[in-house]
Coordinates of C-alpha atoms in Angstrom, one line a residue:
L1405 CA 24.3 -107.7 77.3
Y1406 CA 27.8 -107.9 75.9
D1407 CA 28.5 -111.2 77.7
Q1408 CA 25.3 -112.6 76.1
A1409 CA 26.4 -111.5 72.6
L1410 CA 29.9 -112.8 73.1
G1411 CA 28.5 -116.1 74.3
Q1412 CA 26.3 -116.5 71.2
I1413 CA 29.3 -115.7 68.9
D1414 CA 31.4 -118.2 70.7
L1415 CA 28.7 -120.8 70.4
A1416 CA 28.4 -120.3 66.6
L1417 CA 32.2 -120.4 66.2
S1418 CA 32.4 -123.7 68.1
D1419 CA 30.4 -125.3 65.3
P1420 CA 33.0 -126.9 62.9
R1421 CA 30.4 -126.8 60.1
V1422 CA 30.6 -122.9 60.0
D1423 CA 31.8 -121.7 56.6
S1424 CA 35.3 -120.2 56.7
M1425 CA 34.2 -116.8 55.4
I1426 CA 31.4 -116.7 57.9
R1427 CA 33.9 -117.6 60.6
I1428 CA 36.2 -114.8 59.6
R1429 CA 33.3 -112.3 59.8
A1430 CA 32.1 -113.6 63.2
E1431 CA 35.6 -113.4 64.6
E1432 CA 35.9 -109.8 63.4
Y1433 CA 32.5 -109.0 64.9
R1434 CA 33.5 -110.6 68.2
E1435 CA 36.6 -108.3 68.3
R1436 CA 34.4 -105.2 67.8
V1437 CA 31.9 -106.3 70.5
E1438 CA 34.8 -107.0 72.9
A1439 CA 36.3 -103.6 72.2
E1440 CA 33.0 -101.8 72.7
R1441 CA 32.4 -103.6 76.0
E1442 CA 35.8 -102.4 77.3
R1443 CA 35.1 -98.9 76.0
V1444 CA 31.7 -98.8 77.8
A1445 CA 33.1 -100.2 81.0
E1446 CA 35.8 -97.4 81.0
L1447 CA 33.2 -94.7 80.3
E1448 CA 30.9 -96.0 83.0
R1449 CA 33.8 -96.1 85.4
R1450 CA 34.6 -92.4 84.6
L1451 CA 30.9 -91.6 85.2
R1452 CA 30.8 -93.3 88.6
D1453 CA 34.1 -91.7 89.7
G1454 CA 33.1 -88.2 88.6
E1455 CA 35.8 -88.1 85.9
A1456 CA 33.6 -88.1 82.8
A1457 CA 34.1 -85.3 80.4
P1458 CA 31.2 -83.9 78.3
Q1459 CA 32.3 -86.0 75.3
D1460 CA 32.2 -89.1 77.5
H1461 CA 28.7 -88.3 78.3
A1462 CA 27.8 -87.9 74.6
L1463 CA 29.5 -91.1 73.6
L1464 CA 27.9 -93.1 76.3
A1465 CA 24.5 -91.5 75.4
T1466 CA 25.0 -92.6 71.9
I1467 CA 25.7 -96.1 72.9
Y1468 CA 22.6 -96.3 75.1
A1469 CA 20.5 -94.9 72.4
G1470 CA 21.7 -97.5 70.0
R1471 CA 20.4 -100.1 72.4
G1472 CA 17.0 -98.3 72.5
L1473 CA 17.5 -97.2 76.1
W1474 CA 16.3 -93.7 75.4
S1475 CA 15.5 -92.5 78.9
E1476 CA 19.0 -93.5 80.1
A1477 CA 20.5 -91.9 76.9
V1478 CA 18.7 -88.6 77.8
D1479 CA 20.1 -88.5 81.3
L1480 CA 23.6 -89.0 79.9
Q1481 CA 23.1 -86.5 77.0
R1482 CA 22.3 -83.8 79.5
G1483 CA 25.9 -83.9 80.6
A1484 CA 27.2 -83.6 77.0
G1485 CA 27.4 -79.7 76.9
G1486 CA 25.0 -77.1 75.7
D1487 CA 26.0 -76.2 72.1
D1488 CA 23.4 -76.4 69.4
A1489 CA 24.5 -79.8 68.1
Q1490 CA 24.3 -81.4 71.6
R1491 CA 21.0 -79.8 72.3
E1492 CA 19.6 -81.1 69.1
R1493 CA 20.8 -84.6 69.9
L1494 CA 19.1 -84.2 73.4
A1495 CA 15.9 -83.2 71.7
Y1496 CA 16.1 -86.2 69.4
M1497 CA 16.6 -88.6 72.3
L1498 CA 13.7 -86.9 74.2
F1499 CA 11.5 -87.4 71.2
Q1500 CA 12.4 -91.1 70.9
A1501 CA 11.7 -91.5 74.7
G1502 CA 8.2 -90.1 74.0
R1503 CA 8.9 -86.9 75.9
Y1504 CA 7.5 -84.7 73.2
R1505 CA 6.9 -81.5 75.2
E1506 CA 10.5 -81.4 76.4
A1507 CA 11.7 -82.2 72.9
Y1508 CA 9.6 -79.4 71.5
D1509 CA 10.9 -76.8 74.0
I1510 CA 14.5 -77.5 72.7
Y1511 CA 13.4 -77.5 69.0
S1512 CA 11.5 -74.3 69.4
G1513 CA 14.5 -72.7 71.1
L1514 CA 16.8 -73.8 68.4
A1515 CA 14.5 -72.4 65.7
A1516 CA 14.2 -69.1 67.5
A1517 CA 17.9 -68.9 67.6
G1518 CA 18.1 -69.4 63.8
S1519 CA 19.5 -72.9 63.8
G1520 CA 17.9 -73.8 60.5
I1521 CA 15.1 -75.6 58.8
A1522 CA 15.5 -78.9 60.7
A1523 CA 14.5 -77.3 64.0
E1524 CA 11.3 -76.0 62.5
V1525 CA 10.3 -79.2 60.8
N1526 CA 11.1 -81.3 63.9
G1527 CA 9.3 -78.9 66.0
G1528 CA 6.3 -79.2 63.7
V1529 CA 6.5 -83.0 63.9
T1530 CA 6.6 -82.9 67.7
L1531 CA 3.7 -80.5 67.9
A1532 CA 1.7 -82.8 65.7
L1533 CA 2.3 -85.7 68.0
L1534 CA 1.2 -83.5 70.9
G1535 CA -2.0 -82.9 69.1
D1536 CA -1.5 -79.3 68.2
D1537 CA -1.9 -79.4 64.4
E1538 CA -2.6 -75.6 64.2
A1539 CA 0.8 -74.8 65.8
A1540 CA 2.4 -77.6 63.6
T1541 CA 1.2 -75.9 60.4
A1542 CA 2.8 -72.6 61.5
S1543 CA 6.1 -74.4 62.1
Y1544 CA 6.0 -76.1 58.7
R1545 CA 5.1 -72.9 57.0
R1546 CA 8.1 -71.3 58.6
A1547 CA 10.3 -74.1 57.3
L1548 CA 8.9 -73.6 53.8
E1549 CA 9.7 -69.9 54.0
I1550 CA 13.4 -71.0 54.3
Q1551 CA 13.2 -73.8 51.8
P1552 CA 10.0 -73.9 49.6
D1553 CA 10.9 -77.3 48.2
H1554 CA 11.6 -79.0 51.5
P1555 CA 9.8 -82.3 51.1
R1556 CA 9.0 -83.2 54.8
A1557 CA 7.7 -79.7 55.5
R1558 CA 5.5 -79.8 52.4
L1559 CA 4.0 -83.2 53.1
Y1560 CA 3.6 -82.8 56.8
L1561 CA 1.9 -79.4 56.3
A1562 CA -0.6 -81.1 54.0
N1563 CA -1.2 -83.8 56.6
A1564 CA -1.8 -81.3 59.3
L1565 CA -4.2 -79.3 57.1
L1566 CA -6.2 -82.4 56.3
R1567 CA -6.5 -83.3 60.1
L1568 CA -7.7 -79.8 60.6
E1569 CA -10.3 -80.4 57.9
R1570 CA -9.0 -77.7 55.7
R1571 CA -9.4 -79.9 52.6
E1572 CA -8.7 -77.5 49.8
E1573 CA -5.4 -76.3 51.4
A1574 CA -4.4 -79.9 52.1
V1575 CA -5.1 -80.8 48.4
E1576 CA -2.9 -78.0 47.2
G1577 CA -0.2 -79.1 49.6
Y1578 CA -0.3 -82.7 48.4
K1579 CA -0.1 -81.6 44.8
A1580 CA 2.8 -79.5 45.6
F1581 CA 4.5 -82.4 47.2
L1582 CA 3.9 -84.6 44.2
D1583 CA 5.3 -81.8 42.0
L1584 CA 8.7 -82.3 43.8
G1585 CA 9.1 -85.6 41.9
F1586 CA 9.0 -88.2 44.7
H1587 CA 8.3 -91.8 44.1
G1588 CA 7.9 -94.6 46.6
E1589 CA 5.7 -95.1 49.7
A1590 CA 5.1 -91.5 50.6
A1591 CA 4.1 -90.5 47.0
E1592 CA 1.8 -93.5 46.7
R1593 CA 0.1 -92.7 50.0
V1594 CA -0.4 -89.1 48.8
R1595 CA -1.9 -90.3 45.6
R1596 CA -4.3 -92.6 47.5
I1597 CA -5.4 -89.7 49.7
L1598 CA -6.1 -87.4 46.7
Q1599 CA -8.0 -90.3 45.1
Q1600 CA -10.3 -90.3 48.1
I1601 CA -10.7 -86.5 48.7
A1602 CA -10.2 -84.9 45.4
P1603 CA -9.9 -87.3 42.5
D1604 CA -10.1 -84.6 39.9
A1605 CA -6.9 -83.0 41.4
L1606 CA -4.9 -86.2 41.0
P1607 CA -2.0 -85.8 38.5
P1608 CA -1.2 -88.5 36.1
A1609 CA 0.6 -91.4 37.6
P1610 CA 4.4 -91.7 36.7
S1611 CA 5.2 -94.4 34.2
P1612 CA 6.5 -97.7 35.8
L1613 CA 9.4 -97.5 33.3
E1614 CA 10.4 -94.1 34.6
P1615 CA 13.2 -94.4 37.1
P1616 CA 12.9 -92.4 40.4
P1617 CA 14.9 -89.1 40.5
P1618 CA 18.3 -90.1 41.9
T1619 CA 18.5 -87.0 44.2
R1620 CA 15.1 -87.6 45.9
E1621 CA 15.4 -89.5 49.2
E1622 CA 12.5 -91.6 50.4
I1623 CA 10.7 -90.0 53.4
E1624 CA 8.3 -91.1 56.1
P1625 CA 4.7 -90.5 54.8
E1626 CA 3.5 -89.5 58.2
E1627 CA 4.8 -87.5 61.2
G1628 CA 5.1 -90.5 63.5
G1629 CA 8.6 -91.4 62.5
S1630 CA 11.9 -90.0 63.8
P1631 CA 12.8 -86.4 63.4
S1632 CA 15.2 -85.6 60.6

């Protein structure tokens, strides 16, 4: 992988027509790729020789995850130690690998230990993907008990209620989400849902001249994305 990337960079640099600024950036990028190749080679050597420390496992897992090699990243992350931060990283990698039940087991353990709202929300997302919307709603509600204006919990709870055909509760949930002041794809999707299932409950659309609230991040409109 690294040899291929370095070869492509060298091929580009061999072209005399390359702009000088682009050449500088390409050379800097080549240095970073070369440095990472050497770092990965050393980490993999330590792993083979039984010399890898927990932080080596964690670093190599992060690199593999960055390549999209989630199963390999999971195996490496298991050797990174058992504190809450490392367990949460393991759950995230399991989630990305499609191993939702294993991911949920970690998220539920973290939530039971009082690790915070993220574990409840991520547990709910994982349960939804496992097809257990009833349990997912309970997880989202526990998150909202901690932070009533948490946007993902508010939106994903409404989504789960709608899938459970609890329409009136879902409508109230979607309205509560819009009341948080979000703009963007998620808010537009919610407005479309309300237009279909409860047009009389649809609040007025924000003015196109009104800027989005600066403190409101955009969020995934459905639970299929990555955990937070």
